[in-house]
Amino acid sequence: MKRVLALSVAVLVFAGGVAHAEAHSLAWAPCQDNPDGECATLTVPLDWAKPRGAKIDLAIARHRATDPSRRIGVLVVDPGGPGGSAAEFALSGLFSAEVRARFDIVGVDQRGTGGSQAIRCDDLVFGGPSIHPADEAGFDALLRHNRDVLEKCRERSGPVFDHADGASVARDLDAARRALGERRISYFGLSYGTTFGQVYAERFGRNLRAMVLDSVVDHSADLLRFVGDRAAASDDAFREFEKWCAGSTECAVHGQDVRAAWEAALVRADAEPGGRQSLLDSMYFALRGPDWFYAADLITGTPTARGLAFEPNYESVRLASVCQDFSLRLENFRDYQRMREDELRRAPIMRGSFLGHDEATACAGVEGRPANPPHRLDIGDAPKIMVINARYDPTTPHEWAVSIRKQAPRNTALLTYEGWGHIAYPRSACTRSNVDDYLLDLRTPAVSCPAVP
């Protein structure tokens, strides 16, 4: 997004060893490509441990409440990815008219994303050795490639590369709260944006009015759960597709043994180099949608073209973000074998987890402990937080939402969409109304919403 950006004025006060950014103003101006929104620049420390050191400019945008007389406050949003532009998301049409009437909706582009010094190293990532190594030599080749990518990407990106973890993002969000002059904020995070939300709730729970974590990433997950839970969820989603095919004459493989047809499709795909993995990846995206018509076409070999891309710089920023928020440290081929055997055991249909495997192998070769290591959730100072997740989501498994609820039973409420796909809020009138009621009136959501075919 091209923006008209203006410099914020910030005074850093160091008290008790903790940096407090007291931002007196944000110089707002109309966004160049969206006159309904206002854009500005938020200046924060590059390294929050060194508040008087180098600074970084972050892109921030807001859509003002359309009914100022009934304004509740600020709703800070993040679309996840990582790699999605929160500034653009804040100006999107996802939210209901009532939410847009009552809140200033604000998005701060995560460090390394969008207008906040985007990390762009995709050209370095692609073209490397297989992320499914068959032996030690293949794994060693992957490690060498990854380390070369990390070195070159760090050199290309500059200091932001080593300061883009979730804990740093959470500090940025609280700096935005202060810059906006708000005592408390509400927060709405999608997918990886829920990682930032969890850290914010842990560190700044008293500054929260409300928080929605939609399609939650469990920040307590270790390597095997990070990959294996997603693998199991992928197979669960495929089984739901099978049920649809059994009951719908619109399915291109209706009346057939869907599992056998899928296995035959994988065998046919083996005739082309990389064909099997391409088919598995495409099926994952079909289940993530879900787009069951496309899934059936993949099996029959007559699919129409579909885009399989994530956020614009996801492949790049995950190296600086995901690899520092989770302990994805595959140090040798034995580690890889253990992970691979577990995901294959849990997902024999989909041959493991597309996303979990991809991210874990991308982080192989990253040295040192994560800057924001995974741990059990500790949000004793936070208000009641709403967690919402689809029952059959191959990207952020429902099991992770249940785990968050168990980790913080006193101040979390779980709403399950009993359907399919990634991102639950826009799925039905039930999911929308429950989230809106919580944001607007802090009403505890229902336990579940029925699936919408």
CSV table of C-alpha atoms in Angstrom, one decimal:
chain,number,residue,atom,x,y,z
A,1,MET,CA,0.0,0.0,0.0
A,2,LYS,CA,1.3,3.4,-0.9
A,3,ARG,CA,0.6,5.8,1.9
A,4,VAL,CA,1.0,9.4,2.8
A,5,LEU,CA,3.2,8.9,5.9
A,6,ALA,CA,4.1,11.4,8.5
A,7,LEU,CA,6.5,11.2,11.4
A,8,SER,CA,5.2,10.7,15.0
A,9,VAL,CA,6.8,12.6,17.8
A,10,ALA,CA,7.9,10.3,20.6
A,11,VAL,CA,9.6,10.9,23.9
A,12,LEU,CA,11.3,7.9,25.5
A,13,VAL,CA,11.2,7.8,29.3
A,14,PHE,CA,13.3,5.1,31.0
A,15,ALA,CA,12.0,4.2,34.4
A,16,GLY,CA,12.7,1.1,36.4
A,17,GLY,CA,14.7,-0.5,33.6
A,18,VAL,CA,11.6,-0.5,31.3
A,19,ALA,CA,11.2,1.7,28.3
A,20,HIS,CA,7.9,3.6,28.0
A,21,ALA,CA,7.3,5.3,24.7
A,22,GLU,CA,5.0,8.4,25.3
A,23,ALA,CA,3.9,9.4,21.8
A,24,HIS,CA,2.3,12.8,22.0
A,25,SER,CA,0.8,12.7,18.5
A,26,LEU,CA,0.5,10.8,15.2
A,27,ALA,CA,0.4,13.1,12.2
A,28,TRP,CA,-2.4,11.5,10.2
A,29,ALA,CA,-3.1,12.2,6.5
A,30,PRO,CA,-5.4,10.5,4.0
A,31,CYS,CA,-4.1,7.2,2.7
A,32,GLN,CA,-3.1,7.6,-1.0
A,33,ASP,CA,-5.0,4.6,-2.3
A,34,ASN,CA,-7.9,4.7,0.2
A,35,PRO,CA,-9.2,8.1,1.0
A,36,ASP,CA,-11.6,6.6,3.6
A,37,GLY,CA,-8.6,5.7,5.7
A,38,GLU,CA,-5.9,7.8,7.5
A,39,CYS,CA,-2.3,6.8,7.5
A,40,ALA,CA,0.7,7.8,9.6
A,41,THR,CA,4.1,6.5,10.8
A,42,LEU,CA,4.8,5.2,14.3
A,43,THR,CA,8.4,5.4,15.4
A,44,VAL,CA,9.6,2.9,17.9
A,45,PRO,CA,12.9,1.4,19.1
A,46,LEU,CA,14.4,-1.2,16.8
A,47,ASP,CA,15.4,-3.2,19.9
A,48,TRP,CA,13.1,-2.7,22.8
A,49,ALA,CA,15.9,-3.8,25.1
A,50,LYS,CA,17.8,-0.6,24.0
A,51,PRO,CA,15.1,2.1,24.0
A,52,ARG,CA,17.6,4.9,23.4
A,53,GLY,CA,19.2,3.2,20.4
A,54,ALA,CA,18.2,3.0,16.8
A,55,LYS,CA,14.6,3.5,15.7
A,56,ILE,CA,12.3,1.9,13.2
A,57,ASP,CA,9.3,3.4,11.4
A,58,LEU,CA,6.1,1.4,11.3
A,59,ALA,CA,3.2,2.0,9.0
A,60,ILE,CA,-0.1,2.5,10.8
A,61,ALA,CA,-3.6,3.1,9.4
A,62,ARG,CA,-7.0,3.6,10.8
A,63,HIS,CA,-10.7,3.8,9.8
A,64,ARG,CA,-12.5,6.1,12.1
A,65,ALA,CA,-15.7,5.1,13.8
A,66,THR,CA,-18.5,6.0,11.5
A,67,ASP,CA,-20.8,7.0,14.4
A,68,PRO,CA,-18.5,9.0,16.7
A,69,SER,CA,-21.3,9.7,19.2
A,70,ARG,CA,-21.4,6.0,20.0
A,71,ARG,CA,-17.7,5.3,19.7
A,72,ILE,CA,-16.4,2.6,22.1
A,73,GLY,CA,-12.7,3.0,21.4
A,74,VAL,CA,-10.0,1.5,19.3
A,75,LEU,CA,-10.0,-2.0,17.8
A,76,VAL,CA,-6.4,-3.0,16.8
A,77,VAL,CA,-6.4,-5.7,14.1
A,78,ASP,CA,-3.9,-8.0,12.5
A,79,PRO,CA,-4.6,-10.4,9.6
A,80,GLY,CA,-1.7,-12.8,10.4
A,81,GLY,CA,0.3,-14.6,7.8
A,82,PRO,CA,2.9,-13.6,8.9
A,83,GLY,CA,3.2,-11.2,6.1
A,84,GLY,CA,-0.2,-9.7,5.9
A,85,SER,CA,-0.5,-5.9,6.0
A,86,ALA,CA,-2.4,-4.9,9.1
A,87,ALA,CA,-2.7,-1.4,7.8
A,88,GLU,CA,-4.5,-2.6,4.7
A,89,PHE,CA,-6.6,-5.0,6.8
A,90,ALA,CA,-7.8,-2.2,9.0
A,91,LEU,CA,-9.3,-0.5,5.9
A,92,SER,CA,-10.9,-3.7,4.6
A,93,GLY,CA,-14.6,-4.6,4.6
A,94,LEU,CA,-14.4,-7.6,6.8
A,95,PHE,CA,-16.1,-6.1,9.8
A,96,SER,CA,-19.8,-5.5,10.2
A,97,ALA,CA,-21.3,-2.0,9.9
A,98,GLU,CA,-22.0,-1.9,13.6
A,99,VAL,CA,-18.4,-2.7,14.5
A,100,ARG,CA,-17.2,-0.1,12.1
A,101,ALA,CA,-19.6,2.4,13.5
A,102,ARG,CA,-18.4,1.9,17.1
A,103,PHE,CA,-14.7,1.5,16.8
A,104,ASP,CA,-11.7,3.2,15.2
A,105,ILE,CA,-10.2,0.2,13.5
A,106,VAL,CA,-6.4,0.4,13.5
A,107,GLY,CA,-3.7,-1.7,11.9
A,108,VAL,CA,0.1,-1.5,12.5
A,109,ASP,CA,2.1,-3.3,9.8
A,110,GLN,CA,4.2,-5.9,11.6
A,111,ARG,CA,8.0,-5.3,11.5
A,112,GLY,CA,9.3,-6.7,8.2
A,113,THR,CA,5.9,-6.5,6.6
A,114,GLY,CA,4.1,-4.1,4.3
A,115,GLY,CA,5.1,-0.5,5.0
A,116,SER,CA,7.3,-1.5,8.0
A,117,GLN,CA,10.6,-2.3,6.3
A,118,ALA,CA,9.3,-5.4,4.5
A,119,ILE,CA,11.7,-8.3,4.4
A,120,ARG,CA,11.8,-9.6,0.8
A,121,CYS,CA,14.0,-12.6,0.2
A,122,ASP,CA,11.6,-15.0,-1.7
A,123,ASP,CA,14.1,-15.2,-4.6
A,124,LEU,CA,16.7,-16.6,-2.2
A,125,VAL,CA,14.3,-19.2,-0.7
A,126,PHE,CA,13.0,-20.8,-3.9
A,127,GLY,CA,15.1,-23.3,-5.9
A,128,GLY,CA,16.7,-25.0,-3.0
A,129,PRO,CA,17.0,-28.7,-2.3
A,130,SER,CA,14.0,-30.8,-1.3
A,131,ILE,CA,12.4,-30.1,2.0
A,132,HIS,CA,11.7,-33.8,2.2
A,133,PRO,CA,15.3,-35.2,2.4
A,134,ALA,CA,15.6,-38.9,2.1
A,135,ASP,CA,19.0,-39.3,3.8
A,136,GLU,CA,21.7,-37.4,5.7
A,137,ALA,CA,23.2,-36.0,2.5
A,138,GLY,CA,19.9,-34.5,1.5
A,139,PHE,CA,19.3,-33.0,5.0
A,140,ASP,CA,22.9,-31.5,5.0
A,141,ALA,CA,22.2,-29.9,1.6
A,142,LEU,CA,19.0,-28.4,3.0
A,143,LEU,CA,20.9,-27.0,6.0
A,144,ARG,CA,23.6,-25.4,3.8
A,145,HIS,CA,20.9,-23.9,1.6
A,146,ASN,CA,19.0,-22.5,4.6
A,147,ARG,CA,22.0,-21.0,6.3
A,148,ASP,CA,23.0,-19.3,3.0
A,149,VAL,CA,19.5,-17.9,2.7
A,150,LEU,CA,19.5,-16.6,6.3
A,151,GLU,CA,22.9,-15.0,5.8
A,152,LYS,CA,21.9,-13.3,2.6
A,153,CYS,CA,18.5,-12.3,3.8
A,154,ARG,CA,19.8,-10.8,7.0
A,155,GLU,CA,22.4,-8.8,4.9
A,156,ARG,CA,19.7,-7.6,2.5
A,157,SER,CA,17.1,-6.7,5.1
A,158,GLY,CA,19.3,-5.0,7.7
A,159,PRO,CA,18.8,-4.9,11.5
A,160,VAL,CA,15.0,-5.4,11.3
A,161,PHE,CA,15.6,-9.1,10.4
A,162,ASP,CA,16.8,-9.8,14.0
A,163,HIS,CA,14.0,-7.9,15.7
A,164,ALA,CA,10.8,-9.1,14.1
A,165,ASP,CA,9.6,-11.7,16.7
A,166,GLY,CA,6.2,-11.7,18.3
A,167,ALA,CA,7.3,-10.1,21.6
A,168,SER,CA,8.7,-7.1,19.7
A,169,VAL,CA,5.5,-6.8,17.8
A,170,ALA,CA,3.5,-6.8,21.0
A,171,ARG,CA,5.6,-4.0,22.4
A,172,ASP,CA,5.0,-2.1,19.1
A,173,LEU,CA,1.2,-2.5,19.6
A,174,ASP,CA,1.4,-1.1,23.1
A,175,ALA,CA,3.4,1.9,21.7
A,176,ALA,CA,0.6,2.4,19.2
A,177,ARG,CA,-2.0,2.3,22.1
A,178,ARG,CA,-0.1,5.1,23.8
A,179,ALA,CA,0.4,7.1,20.6
A,180,LEU,CA,-3.4,6.9,20.1
A,181,GLY,CA,-4.0,8.2,23.6
A,182,GLU,CA,-6.0,5.2,24.7
A,183,ARG,CA,-6.0,3.8,28.2
A,184,ARG,CA,-7.2,0.4,26.9
A,185,ILE,CA,-7.6,-1.2,23.4
A,186,SER,CA,-9.6,-4.1,22.0
A,187,TYR,CA,-7.7,-6.5,19.7
A,188,PHE,CA,-8.8,-8.8,16.8
A,189,GLY,CA,-6.1,-11.2,15.5
A,190,LEU,CA,-6.5,-13.7,12.7
A,191,SER,CA,-4.2,-16.8,12.4
A,192,TYR,CA,-0.6,-15.8,13.1
A,193,GLY,CA,-2.0,-12.5,14.4
A,194,THR,CA,-3.2,-14.6,17.4
A,195,THR,CA,0.5,-15.2,18.4
A,196,PHE,CA,1.0,-11.4,18.7
A,197,GLY,CA,-2.3,-11.3,20.7
A,198,GLN,CA,-1.2,-13.9,23.2
A,199,VAL,CA,2.0,-12.1,23.9
A,200,TYR,CA,0.2,-8.8,24.2
A,201,ALA,CA,-2.3,-10.3,26.7
A,202,GLU,CA,0.6,-11.7,28.7
A,203,ARG,CA,2.6,-8.5,28.9
A,204,PHE,CA,-0.1,-5.8,28.7
A,205,GLY,CA,-3.3,-7.6,29.9
A,206,ARG,CA,-4.3,-4.6,32.0
A,207,ASN,CA,-4.3,-2.5,28.8
A,208,LEU,CA,-6.9,-4.7,27.1
A,209,ARG,CA,-10.7,-4.1,27.0
A,210,ALA,CA,-11.4,-7.2,24.8
A,211,MET,CA,-9.5,-9.6,22.6
A,212,VAL,CA,-10.6,-12.0,19.8
A,213,LEU,CA,-8.3,-14.8,18.7
A,214,ASP,CA,-9.6,-16.2,15.5
A,215,SER,CA,-8.0,-19.5,14.2
A,216,VAL,CA,-5.5,-19.6,17.0
A,217,VAL,CA,-1.8,-20.6,16.8
A,218,ASP,CA,-0.9,-22.3,20.1
A,219,HIS,CA,2.2,-20.6,21.3
A,220,SER,CA,2.9,-23.4,23.7
A,221,ALA,CA,3.4,-26.0,20.9
A,222,ASP,CA,6.8,-27.7,20.6
A,223,LEU,CA,8.2,-29.0,17.3
A,224,LEU,CA,6.2,-32.3,17.2
A,225,ARG,CA,2.9,-30.6,18.1
A,226,PHE,CA,3.6,-27.7,15.7
A,227,VAL,CA,3.8,-30.1,12.8
A,228,GLY,CA,1.9,-33.2,14.0
A,229,ASP,CA,-1.3,-31.4,15.2
A,230,ARG,CA,-1.6,-29.8,11.8
A,231,ALA,CA,-0.9,-33.1,10.0
A,232,ALA,CA,-3.8,-34.7,12.0
A,233,ALA,CA,-6.1,-31.8,11.2
A,234,SER,CA,-5.3,-32.1,7.5
A,235,ASP,CA,-6.4,-35.7,7.5
A,236,ASP,CA,-9.5,-34.8,9.5
A,237,ALA,CA,-10.4,-32.2,6.9
A,238,PHE,CA,-9.9,-34.7,4.1
A,239,ARG,CA,-12.3,-37.1,5.8
A,240,GLU,CA,-14.9,-34.3,5.9
A,241,PHE,CA,-14.4,-33.9,2.1
A,242,GLU,CA,-15.0,-37.7,1.8
A,243,LYS,CA,-18.3,-37.4,3.7
A,244,TRP,CA,-19.4,-34.6,1.3
A,245,CYS,CA,-18.6,-36.6,-1.7
A,246,ALA,CA,-20.5,-39.6,-0.3
A,247,GLY,CA,-23.6,-37.4,0.1
A,248,SER,CA,-23.5,-35.0,-2.8
A,249,THR,CA,-24.0,-35.9,-6.5
A,250,GLU,CA,-22.2,-32.6,-7.3
A,251,CYS,CA,-18.9,-34.2,-6.2
A,252,ALA,CA,-16.9,-35.3,-9.3
A,253,VAL,CA,-16.0,-38.6,-7.5
A,254,HIS,CA,-19.4,-39.2,-6.0
A,255,GLY,CA,-20.2,-42.9,-5.8
A,256,GLN,CA,-16.6,-43.9,-5.9
A,257,ASP,CA,-14.2,-45.0,-3.2
A,258,VAL,CA,-12.8,-41.5,-2.7
A,259,ARG,CA,-9.7,-42.7,-0.7
A,260,ALA,CA,-8.8,-45.2,-3.4
A,261,ALA,CA,-9.3,-42.5,-6.1
A,262,TRP,CA,-7.0,-40.1,-4.2
A,263,GLU,CA,-4.3,-42.8,-3.9
A,264,ALA,CA,-4.6,-43.4,-7.6
A,265,ALA,CA,-4.3,-39.7,-8.3
A,266,LEU,CA,-1.0,-39.6,-6.2
A,267,VAL,CA,0.4,-42.5,-8.2
A,268,ARG,CA,-0.4,-40.7,-11.5
A,269,ALA,CA,1.2,-37.5,-10.2
A,270,ASP,CA,4.4,-39.4,-9.6
A,271,ALA,CA,4.9,-39.5,-13.4
A,272,GLU,CA,5.9,-35.8,-13.3
A,273,PRO,CA,8.9,-34.5,-11.4
A,274,GLY,CA,7.5,-33.0,-8.2
A,275,GLY,CA,4.0,-33.9,-9.2
A,276,ARG,CA,3.0,-35.7,-6.1
A,277,GLN,CA,4.1,-32.9,-3.8
A,278,SER,CA,2.3,-30.3,-6.0
A,279,LEU,CA,-0.9,-32.4,-5.8
A,280,LEU,CA,-0.6,-32.7,-2.0
A,281,ASP,CA,0.0,-28.9,-1.7
A,282,SER,CA,-3.0,-28.1,-3.9
A,283,MET,CA,-5.2,-30.5,-1.9
A,284,TYR,CA,-4.2,-28.8,1.3
A,285,PHE,CA,-5.3,-25.4,0.0
A,286,ALA,CA,-8.6,-26.9,-1.3
A,287,LEU,CA,-9.3,-28.2,2.2
A,288,ARG,CA,-8.2,-25.0,3.8
A,289,GLY,CA,-10.8,-23.0,1.9
A,290,PRO,CA,-12.6,-25.2,1.8
A,291,ASP,CA,-13.2,-25.7,-1.9
A,292,TRP,CA,-14.5,-29.2,-2.2
A,293,PHE,CA,-15.3,-28.9,-5.9
A,294,TYR,CA,-11.7,-28.1,-6.5
A,295,ALA,CA,-10.6,-31.0,-4.3
A,296,ALA,CA,-12.7,-33.4,-6.4
A,297,ASP,CA,-11.3,-32.0,-9.6
A,298,LEU,CA,-7.7,-32.5,-8.2
A,299,ILE,CA,-8.5,-36.2,-7.8
A,300,THR,CA,-10.0,-36.6,-11.3
A,301,GLY,CA,-7.1,-34.7,-12.8
A,302,THR,CA,-9.3,-31.9,-14.3
A,303,PRO,CA,-8.6,-29.0,-11.9
A,304,THR,CA,-9.0,-25.4,-12.9
A,305,ALA,CA,-6.2,-23.0,-12.0
A,306,ARG,CA,-6.1,-21.8,-8.4
A,307,GLY,CA,-3.6,-19.5,-6.7
A,308,LEU,CA,-1.7,-21.2,-3.9
A,309,ALA,CA,0.2,-18.2,-2.6
A,310,PHE,CA,0.2,-17.0,1.0
A,311,GLU,CA,0.8,-13.3,2.0
A,312,PRO,CA,3.1,-11.3,-0.3
A,313,ASN,CA,6.3,-11.7,1.8
A,314,TYR,CA,5.3,-14.8,3.9
A,315,GLU,CA,8.2,-16.9,2.6
A,316,SER,CA,10.6,-14.2,3.7
A,317,VAL,CA,9.2,-12.8,7.0
A,318,ARG,CA,8.6,-16.2,8.5
A,319,LEU,CA,12.4,-16.7,8.8
A,320,ALA,CA,12.5,-13.6,11.1
A,321,SER,CA,9.2,-14.2,12.8
A,322,VAL,CA,8.1,-17.9,13.0
A,323,CYS,CA,11.6,-19.1,13.5
A,324,GLN,CA,11.9,-16.8,16.5
A,325,ASP,CA,8.5,-17.5,18.0
A,326,PHE,CA,8.8,-21.3,18.0
A,327,SER,CA,11.5,-23.8,18.8
A,328,LEU,CA,11.7,-25.3,15.3
A,329,ARG,CA,15.4,-26.4,15.5
A,330,LEU,CA,16.1,-29.4,13.4
A,331,GLU,CA,19.8,-29.9,14.0
A,332,ASN,CA,20.4,-33.3,12.3
A,333,PHE,CA,18.8,-35.9,10.1
A,334,ARG,CA,17.7,-37.9,13.1
A,335,ASP,CA,15.7,-34.9,14.3
A,336,TYR,CA,14.1,-34.6,10.9
A,337,GLN,CA,13.3,-38.4,10.8
A,338,ARG,CA,11.6,-38.3,14.1
A,339,MET,CA,9.4,-35.3,13.0
A,340,ARG,CA,8.6,-36.9,9.7
A,341,GLU,CA,7.7,-40.3,11.1
A,342,ASP,CA,5.3,-38.6,13.6
A,343,GLU,CA,3.5,-36.5,11.0
A,344,LEU,CA,3.2,-39.5,8.6
A,345,ARG,CA,1.8,-41.5,11.5
A,346,ARG,CA,-0.8,-38.8,12.3
A,347,ALA,CA,-1.6,-38.0,8.6
A,348,PRO,CA,-1.4,-41.1,6.4
A,349,ILE,CA,-3.9,-39.6,3.9
A,350,MET,CA,-2.3,-36.2,3.4
A,351,ARG,CA,1.2,-37.5,4.0
A,352,GLY,CA,1.8,-35.0,6.8
A,353,SER,CA,1.3,-31.3,7.2
A,354,PHE,CA,1.9,-29.0,4.3
A,355,LEU,CA,2.3,-25.8,6.4
A,356,GLY,CA,3.9,-27.3,9.6
A,357,HIS,CA,6.5,-29.3,7.6
A,358,ASP,CA,7.3,-26.3,5.4
A,359,GLU,CA,7.8,-23.9,8.3
A,360,ALA,CA,9.8,-26.4,10.4
A,361,THR,CA,12.2,-27.2,7.5
A,362,ALA,CA,12.5,-23.5,6.6
A,363,CYS,CA,13.8,-22.9,10.2
A,364,ALA,CA,16.3,-25.8,10.1
A,365,GLY,CA,19.7,-24.1,10.4
A,366,VAL,CA,18.6,-21.2,12.5
A,367,GLU,CA,20.9,-21.0,15.5
A,368,GLY,CA,20.3,-20.1,19.1
A,369,ARG,CA,17.2,-20.1,21.2
A,370,PRO,CA,14.1,-18.3,19.9
A,371,ALA,CA,13.8,-14.7,20.9
A,372,ASN,CA,10.2,-15.3,21.9
A,373,PRO,CA,10.2,-18.9,22.9
A,374,PRO,CA,7.0,-21.0,23.1
A,375,HIS,CA,5.5,-21.5,26.6
A,376,ARG,CA,2.2,-22.0,28.4
A,377,LEU,CA,-0.1,-19.1,28.3
A,378,ASP,CA,0.0,-16.8,31.4
A,379,ILE,CA,-2.7,-14.1,31.0
A,380,GLY,CA,-3.8,-13.5,34.6
A,381,ASP,CA,-4.1,-9.8,34.1
A,382,ALA,CA,-6.1,-10.0,30.9
A,383,PRO,CA,-9.9,-9.7,30.6
A,384,LYS,CA,-12.1,-12.5,29.2
A,385,ILE,CA,-10.7,-13.4,25.8
A,386,MET,CA,-12.8,-14.9,23.0
A,387,VAL,CA,-11.2,-17.8,21.1
A,388,ILE,CA,-13.0,-18.9,17.9
A,389,ASN,CA,-12.0,-21.7,15.6
A,390,ALA,CA,-13.5,-24.0,12.9
A,391,ARG,CA,-13.7,-27.6,13.9
A,392,TYR,CA,-12.0,-28.7,10.7
A,393,ASP,CA,-9.2,-26.3,10.0
A,394,PRO,CA,-6.0,-27.8,8.6
A,395,THR,CA,-4.0,-24.6,9.2
A,396,THR,CA,-4.7,-23.9,12.9
A,397,PRO,CA,-6.2,-27.1,14.3
A,398,HIS,CA,-9.2,-26.9,16.6
A,399,GLU,CA,-7.0,-28.8,19.1
A,400,TRP,CA,-5.0,-25.7,19.5
A,401,ALA,CA,-8.0,-23.6,20.4
A,402,VAL,CA,-9.0,-26.2,23.0
A,403,SER,CA,-5.4,-26.1,24.3
A,404,ILE,CA,-5.6,-22.3,24.8
A,405,ARG,CA,-8.9,-22.7,26.7
A,406,LYS,CA,-7.3,-25.3,29.0
A,407,GLN,CA,-4.2,-23.1,29.6
A,408,ALA,CA,-6.3,-20.2,30.7
A,409,PRO,CA,-9.7,-21.5,31.8
A,410,ARG,CA,-10.6,-18.5,34.0
A,411,ASN,CA,-10.4,-15.8,31.3
A,412,THR,CA,-10.9,-17.5,27.9
A,413,ALA,CA,-14.2,-18.5,26.2
A,414,LEU,CA,-14.1,-20.8,23.2
A,415,LEU,CA,-16.6,-20.6,20.3
A,416,THR,CA,-16.4,-23.5,17.9
A,417,TYR,CA,-17.6,-23.2,14.3
A,418,GLU,CA,-18.7,-26.8,13.6
A,419,GLY,CA,-17.6,-26.5,10.0
A,420,TRP,CA,-14.6,-26.3,7.8
A,421,GLY,CA,-11.8,-24.0,6.6
A,422,HIS,CA,-9.4,-21.4,8.0
A,423,ILE,CA,-10.7,-18.2,9.6
A,424,ALA,CA,-14.0,-18.6,11.4
A,425,TYR,CA,-15.5,-15.0,11.9
A,426,PRO,CA,-17.1,-14.5,8.5
A,427,ARG,CA,-18.4,-18.1,8.1
A,428,SER,CA,-22.0,-17.6,9.2
A,429,ALA,CA,-24.5,-15.2,10.8
A,430,CYS,CA,-23.9,-17.1,14.1
A,431,THR,CA,-20.1,-16.6,14.1
A,432,ARG,CA,-20.4,-13.0,13.1
A,433,SER,CA,-23.1,-12.1,15.7
A,434,ASN,CA,-21.2,-13.8,18.5
A,435,VAL,CA,-18.0,-12.1,17.8
A,436,ASP,CA,-19.8,-8.7,17.3
A,437,ASP,CA,-21.7,-9.1,20.5
A,438,TYR,CA,-18.5,-9.8,22.4
A,439,LEU,CA,-16.7,-6.9,20.9
A,440,LEU,CA,-19.6,-4.4,21.3
A,441,ASP,CA,-21.0,-5.5,24.7
A,442,LEU,CA,-18.5,-7.9,26.1
A,443,ARG,CA,-21.1,-10.7,26.1
A,444,THR,CA,-19.7,-14.2,26.5
A,445,PRO,CA,-20.1,-16.1,23.2
A,446,ALA,CA,-22.1,-19.3,22.7
A,447,VAL,CA,-20.3,-22.6,22.9
A,448,SER,CA,-20.7,-23.5,19.2
A,449,CYS,CA,-22.1,-22.4,15.8
A,450,PRO,CA,-23.5,-24.9,13.4
A,451,ALA,CA,-21.7,-25.6,10.1
A,452,VAL,CA,-23.0,-23.9,7.0
A,453,PRO,CA,-22.7,-26.2,4.0
